[in-house]
C-alpha atoms as a PDB file:
ATOM      1  CA  MET A   1      27.886 -54.783  27.242  1.00  0.00           C
ATOM      2  CA  ASP A   2      31.610 -55.369  27.698  1.00  0.00           C
ATOM      3  CA  ALA A   3      32.394 -56.152  31.359  1.00  0.00           C
ATOM      4  CA  SER A   4      35.134 -53.531  31.383  1.00  0.00           C
ATOM      5  CA  LYS A   5      32.532 -50.838  30.564  1.00  0.00           C
ATOM      6  CA  ARG A   6      30.294 -51.566  33.555  1.00  0.00           C
ATOM      7  CA  THR A   7      30.184 -48.823  36.150  1.00  0.00           C
ATOM      8  CA  LYS A   8      28.571 -51.115  38.744  1.00  0.00           C
ATOM      9  CA  PRO A   9      29.999 -54.528  39.546  1.00  0.00           C
ATOM     10  CA  ASN A  10      28.155 -57.822  39.631  1.00  0.00           C
ATOM     11  CA  VAL A  11      28.548 -60.069  42.662  1.00  0.00           C
ATOM     12  CA  LEU A  12      27.914 -63.807  42.743  1.00  0.00           C
ATOM     13  CA  ILE A  13      27.082 -65.272  46.141  1.00  0.00           C
ATOM     14  CA  THR A  14      27.506 -69.021  46.079  1.00  0.00           C
ATOM     15  CA  GLY A  15      27.937 -71.903  48.493  1.00  0.00           C
ATOM     16  CA  THR A  16      26.441 -75.183  49.557  1.00  0.00           C
ATOM     17  CA  PRO A  17      22.669 -75.047  50.105  1.00  0.00           C
ATOM     18  CA  GLY A  18      22.009 -73.836  53.644  1.00  0.00           C
ATOM     19  CA  THR A  19      25.053 -71.574  53.974  1.00  0.00           C
ATOM     20  CA  GLY A  20      22.970 -68.391  53.893  1.00  0.00           C
ATOM     21  CA  LYS A  21      23.211 -67.357  50.242  1.00  0.00           C
ATOM     22  CA  SER A  22      19.661 -66.119  49.846  1.00  0.00           C
ATOM     23  CA  THR A  23      19.562 -64.290  53.170  1.00  0.00           C
ATOM     24  CA  THR A  24      22.921 -62.629  52.551  1.00  0.00           C
ATOM     25  CA  SER A  25      22.076 -61.832  48.921  1.00  0.00           C
ATOM     26  CA  GLU A  26      18.719 -60.280  49.795  1.00  0.00           C
ATOM     27  CA  MET A  27      20.240 -58.216  52.607  1.00  0.00           C
ATOM     28  CA  ALA A  28      23.099 -56.994  50.402  1.00  0.00           C
ATOM     29  CA  ALA A  29      20.870 -56.189  47.419  1.00  0.00           C
ATOM     30  CA  GLU A  30      18.477 -54.217  49.607  1.00  0.00           C
ATOM     31  CA  LEU A  31      21.243 -52.310  51.397  1.00  0.00           C
ATOM     32  CA  ILE A  32      23.129 -51.293  48.268  1.00  0.00           C
ATOM     33  CA  GLU A  33      20.052 -51.078  46.033  1.00  0.00           C
ATOM     34  CA  TYR A  34      21.204 -53.712  43.571  1.00  0.00           C
ATOM     35  CA  LYS A  35      19.064 -56.142  41.599  1.00  0.00           C
ATOM     36  CA  TYR A  36      18.699 -59.466  43.434  1.00  0.00           C
ATOM     37  CA  ILE A  37      18.700 -62.524  41.175  1.00  0.00           C
ATOM     38  CA  ASN A  38      17.822 -65.859  42.756  1.00  0.00           C
ATOM     39  CA  VAL A  39      18.848 -68.278  40.002  1.00  0.00           C
ATOM     40  CA  GLY A  40      17.045 -71.212  41.617  1.00  0.00           C
ATOM     41  CA  GLU A  41      13.760 -69.307  41.458  1.00  0.00           C
ATOM     42  CA  LEU A  42      14.438 -68.230  37.856  1.00  0.00           C
ATOM     43  CA  ILE A  43      14.984 -71.866  36.890  1.00  0.00           C
ATOM     44  CA  LYS A  44      11.551 -72.790  38.252  1.00  0.00           C
ATOM     45  CA  THR A  45       9.671 -69.675  37.119  1.00  0.00           C
ATOM     46  CA  HIS A  46      11.041 -69.564  33.560  1.00  0.00           C
ATOM     47  CA  LYS A  47      11.387 -73.341  33.126  1.00  0.00           C
ATOM     48  CA  LEU A  48      15.167 -73.130  32.622  1.00  0.00           C
ATOM     49  CA  HIS A  49      15.484 -76.846  33.337  1.00  0.00           C
ATOM     50  CA  ASP A  50      15.151 -80.252  31.701  1.00  0.00           C
ATOM     51  CA  GLY A  51      12.705 -81.773  34.149  1.00  0.00           C
ATOM     52  CA  TYR A  52      12.672 -82.828  37.765  1.00  0.00           C
ATOM     53  CA  ASN A  53      15.067 -85.123  39.620  1.00  0.00           C
ATOM     54  CA  ASP A  54      12.910 -87.016  42.129  1.00  0.00           C
ATOM     55  CA  GLU A  55      15.908 -88.710  43.734  1.00  0.00           C
ATOM     56  CA  PHE A  56      17.366 -85.384  44.936  1.00  0.00           C
ATOM     57  CA  ASP A  57      14.124 -83.368  44.990  1.00  0.00           C
ATOM     58  CA  THR A  58      15.427 -80.742  42.551  1.00  0.00           C
ATOM     59  CA  TYR A  59      15.338 -79.660  38.907  1.00  0.00           C
ATOM     60  CA  TRP A  60      17.758 -80.765  36.191  1.00  0.00           C
ATOM     61  CA  LEU A  61      19.535 -77.520  35.329  1.00  0.00           C
ATOM     62  CA  ASN A  62      19.735 -76.498  31.661  1.00  0.00           C
ATOM     63  CA  ILE A  63      22.911 -74.408  31.657  1.00  0.00           C
ATOM     64  CA  ASP A  64      22.378 -72.958  28.171  1.00  0.00           C
ATOM     65  CA  LYS A  65      18.877 -71.744  29.043  1.00  0.00           C
ATOM     66  CA  VAL A  66      20.082 -70.166  32.301  1.00  0.00           C
ATOM     67  CA  VAL A  67      23.035 -68.386  30.692  1.00  0.00           C
ATOM     68  CA  ASP A  68      20.927 -67.162  27.762  1.00  0.00           C
ATOM     69  CA  HIS A  69      18.244 -65.876  30.139  1.00  0.00           C
ATOM     70  CA  LEU A  70      20.702 -64.016  32.374  1.00  0.00           C
ATOM     71  CA  GLU A  71      23.051 -62.578  29.736  1.00  0.00           C
ATOM     72  CA  ASP A  72      21.179 -59.298  29.184  1.00  0.00           C
ATOM     73  CA  ILE A  73      20.108 -58.983  32.819  1.00  0.00           C
ATOM     74  CA  VAL A  74      23.674 -58.924  34.183  1.00  0.00           C
ATOM     75  CA  ALA A  75      25.212 -57.037  31.251  1.00  0.00           C
ATOM     76  CA  ASP A  76      24.939 -53.558  32.782  1.00  0.00           C
ATOM     77  CA  GLY A  77      26.075 -54.581  36.277  1.00  0.00           C
ATOM     78  CA  GLY A  78      24.475 -53.803  39.602  1.00  0.00           C
ATOM     79  CA  CYS A  79      23.368 -57.382  40.261  1.00  0.00           C
ATOM     80  CA  ILE A  80      23.689 -59.708  43.241  1.00  0.00           C
ATOM     81  CA  VAL A  81      23.338 -63.242  41.861  1.00  0.00           C
ATOM     82  CA  ASP A  82      22.520 -66.110  44.239  1.00  0.00           C
ATOM     83  CA  TYR A  83      23.124 -69.747  43.275  1.00  0.00           C
ATOM     84  CA  HIS A  84      24.670 -72.857  44.830  1.00  0.00           C
ATOM     85  CA  SER A  85      26.931 -73.567  41.881  1.00  0.00           C
ATOM     86  CA  CYS A  86      29.125 -71.280  39.842  1.00  0.00           C
ATOM     87  CA  ASP A  87      31.385 -72.950  37.284  1.00  0.00           C
ATOM     88  CA  PHE A  88      29.005 -72.506  34.352  1.00  0.00           C
ATOM     89  CA  PHE A  89      28.608 -68.731  34.672  1.00  0.00           C
ATOM     90  CA  PRO A  90      30.890 -66.785  32.301  1.00  0.00           C
ATOM     91  CA  GLU A  91      33.806 -65.229  34.169  1.00  0.00           C
ATOM     92  CA  ARG A  92      33.156 -61.875  32.468  1.00  0.00           C
ATOM     93  CA  TRP A  93      29.873 -61.534  34.369  1.00  0.00           C
ATOM     94  CA  PHE A  94      31.319 -61.162  37.856  1.00  0.00           C
ATOM     95  CA  ASP A  95      33.687 -58.820  39.605  1.00  0.00           C
ATOM     96  CA  LEU A  96      33.415 -60.537  42.992  1.00  0.00           C
ATOM     97  CA  ILE A  97      32.605 -64.139  43.891  1.00  0.00           C
ATOM     98  CA  ILE A  98      31.576 -64.734  47.507  1.00  0.00           C
ATOM     99  CA  VAL A  99      31.690 -68.369  48.627  1.00  0.00           C
ATOM    100  CA  LEU A 100      29.766 -68.751  51.865  1.00  0.00           C
ATOM    101  CA  ARG A 101      30.818 -71.526  54.230  1.00  0.00           C
ATOM    102  CA  ALA A 102      29.135 -72.901  57.339  1.00  0.00           C
ATOM    103  CA  ASP A 103      30.229 -75.274  60.081  1.00  0.00           C
ATOM    104  CA  THR A 104      28.756 -78.727  59.576  1.00  0.00           C
ATOM    105  CA  GLU A 105      26.687 -78.610  62.785  1.00  0.00           C
ATOM    106  CA  VAL A 106      25.087 -75.334  61.698  1.00  0.00           C
ATOM    107  CA  LEU A 107      24.564 -76.508  58.133  1.00  0.00           C
ATOM    108  CA  TYR A 108      22.997 -79.799  59.195  1.00  0.00           C
ATOM    109  CA  ASP A 109      20.460 -78.051  61.413  1.00  0.00           C
ATOM    110  CA  ARG A 110      19.550 -75.641  58.605  1.00  0.00           C
ATOM    111  CA  LEU A 111      19.019 -78.462  56.097  1.00  0.00           C
ATOM    112  CA  VAL A 112      16.895 -80.455  58.555  1.00  0.00           C
ATOM    113  CA  ALA A 113      14.813 -77.333  59.247  1.00  0.00           C
ATOM    114  CA  ARG A 114      14.194 -77.071  55.494  1.00  0.00           C
ATOM    115  CA  LYS A 115      12.876 -80.639  55.592  1.00  0.00           C
ATOM    116  CA  TYR A 116      15.405 -81.854  53.026  1.00  0.00           C
ATOM    117  CA  ILE A 117      15.285 -85.589  52.375  1.00  0.00           C
ATOM    118  CA  PRO A 118      18.124 -87.534  54.053  1.00  0.00           C
ATOM    119  CA  LYS A 119      19.907 -88.236  50.752  1.00  0.00           C
ATOM    120  CA  LYS A 120      19.914 -84.516  49.906  1.00  0.00           C
ATOM    121  CA  ILE A 121      21.171 -83.615  53.390  1.00  0.00           C
ATOM    122  CA  ASN A 122      24.002 -86.134  53.107  1.00  0.00           C
ATOM    123  CA  GLU A 123      24.984 -84.929  49.639  1.00  0.00           C
ATOM    124  CA  ASN A 124      25.085 -81.287  50.769  1.00  0.00           C
ATOM    125  CA  MET A 125      26.979 -82.096  53.962  1.00  0.00           C
ATOM    126  CA  GLU A 126      29.571 -83.991  51.950  1.00  0.00           C
ATOM    127  CA  CYS A 127      29.890 -81.082  49.507  1.00  0.00           C
ATOM    128  CA  GLU A 128      30.522 -78.640  52.346  1.00  0.00           C
ATOM    129  CA  ILE A 129      33.043 -80.911  54.078  1.00  0.00           C
ATOM    130  CA  MET A 130      34.922 -81.411  50.805  1.00  0.00           C
ATOM    131  CA  GLN A 131      34.661 -77.657  49.995  1.00  0.00           C
ATOM    132  CA  VAL A 132      33.277 -78.501  46.561  1.00  0.00           C
ATOM    133  CA  VAL A 133      31.819 -75.043  45.848  1.00  0.00           C
ATOM    134  CA  LEU A 134      34.963 -73.217  46.986  1.00  0.00           C
ATOM    135  CA  ASP A 135      37.152 -75.426  44.787  1.00  0.00           C
ATOM    136  CA  GLU A 136      34.737 -74.933  41.883  1.00  0.00           C
ATOM    137  CA  ALA A 137      34.984 -71.158  42.281  1.00  0.00           C
ATOM    138  CA  LEU A 138      38.778 -71.208  42.540  1.00  0.00           C
ATOM    139  CA  ASP A 139      39.003 -73.448  39.455  1.00  0.00           C
ATOM    140  CA  SER A 140      36.617 -71.257  37.446  1.00  0.00           C
ATOM    141  CA  TYR A 141      37.566 -67.670  38.299  1.00  0.00           C
ATOM    142  CA  ASP A 142      40.612 -65.546  38.997  1.00  0.00           C
ATOM    143  CA  HIS A 143      41.595 -66.221  42.614  1.00  0.00           C
ATOM    144  CA  ASP A 144      41.747 -62.464  43.272  1.00  0.00           C
ATOM    145  CA  ILE A 145      37.971 -62.133  42.920  1.00  0.00           C
ATOM    146  CA  VAL A 146      37.018 -65.205  44.987  1.00  0.00           C
ATOM    147  CA  LYS A 147      36.417 -64.557  48.702  1.00  0.00           C
ATOM    148  CA  GLU A 148      35.547 -67.269  51.226  1.00  0.00           C
ATOM    149  CA  LEU A 149      33.388 -65.993  54.104  1.00  0.00           C
ATOM    150  CA  GLN A 150      31.973 -67.787  57.149  1.00  0.00           C
ATOM    151  CA  SER A 151      28.194 -67.713  57.535  1.00  0.00           C
ATOM    152  CA  ASN A 152      27.319 -69.447  60.793  1.00  0.00           C
ATOM    153  CA  SER A 153      25.343 -66.691  62.501  1.00  0.00           C
ATOM    154  CA  VAL A 154      23.273 -63.589  61.863  1.00  0.00           C
ATOM    155  CA  SER A 155      26.251 -61.541  63.026  1.00  0.00           C
ATOM    156  CA  GLN A 156      28.530 -63.152  60.436  1.00  0.00           C
ATOM    157  CA  MET A 157      25.889 -62.631  57.744  1.00  0.00           C
ATOM    158  CA  GLU A 158      25.723 -58.938  58.648  1.00  0.00           C
ATOM    159  CA  ASP A 159      29.538 -58.768  58.524  1.00  0.00           C
ATOM    160  CA  ASN A 160      29.438 -60.397  55.086  1.00  0.00           C
ATOM    161  CA  VAL A 161      26.889 -57.859  53.842  1.00  0.00           C
ATOM    162  CA  ASN A 162      29.111 -55.052  55.155  1.00  0.00           C
ATOM    163  CA  PHE A 163      32.102 -56.619  53.394  1.00  0.00           C
ATOM    164  CA  ILE A 164      30.166 -56.637  50.101  1.00  0.00           C
ATOM    165  CA  GLN A 165      28.979 -53.053  50.599  1.00  0.00           C
ATOM    166  CA  ASN A 166      32.534 -51.867  51.349  1.00  0.00           C
ATOM    167  CA  TRP A 167      33.954 -53.775  48.407  1.00  0.00           C
ATOM    168  CA  ILE A 168      31.375 -52.247  46.047  1.00  0.00           C
ATOM    169  CA  SER A 169      32.016 -48.741  47.408  1.00  0.00           C
ATOM    170  CA  GLN A 170      35.687 -49.162  46.439  1.00  0.00           C
ATOM    171  CA  PHE A 171      34.966 -50.702  43.027  1.00  0.00           C
ATOM    172  CA  ASN A 172      36.858 -49.160  40.164  1.00  0.00           C
ATOM    173  CA  PRO A 173      35.845 -50.581  36.780  1.00  0.00           C
ATOM    174  CA  ASP A 174      39.358 -50.018  35.472  1.00  0.00           C
ATOM    175  CA  HIS A 175      41.001 -51.838  38.370  1.00  0.00           C
ATOM    176  CA  SER A 176      38.888 -53.774  40.875  1.00  0.00           C
ATOM    177  CA  PRO A 177      39.993 -53.543  44.525  1.00  0.00           C
END
């Protein structure tokens, strides 16, 4: 389906691991009754990867497999997509890109609580400090659809969900807010 024909927008929620993407995405999808798509889980479940990277304790992403798998799912709109990277998703898929950010102290504690290996913690901390995901989003999509939101607390996450809900309620497929 042509993106301009969608009556419901698609929202991508991205950010460094530990910034609250899954929590925010699940809360938003439930509140607005949208389909929640956790791309990381899809990669594992549907084997949309090229093996495992032991050094970073993660899968080697196969971009073509992921895009092919998601194409029909997102075509009609009404999806909240959750993933820590964004530059490989076609721009036509999304009407709003949310880049979640977290203070380094908050992010560090979250990554330690997840029992990430030190190398993975350091890599993610560096990515957040250097705003890698935000720059990736701004380089890949129209700046008007990219929104940077803080995600340090439950209160901020709730505010972010309300922002998404309000944005969707104002969505006009002919001219996004």
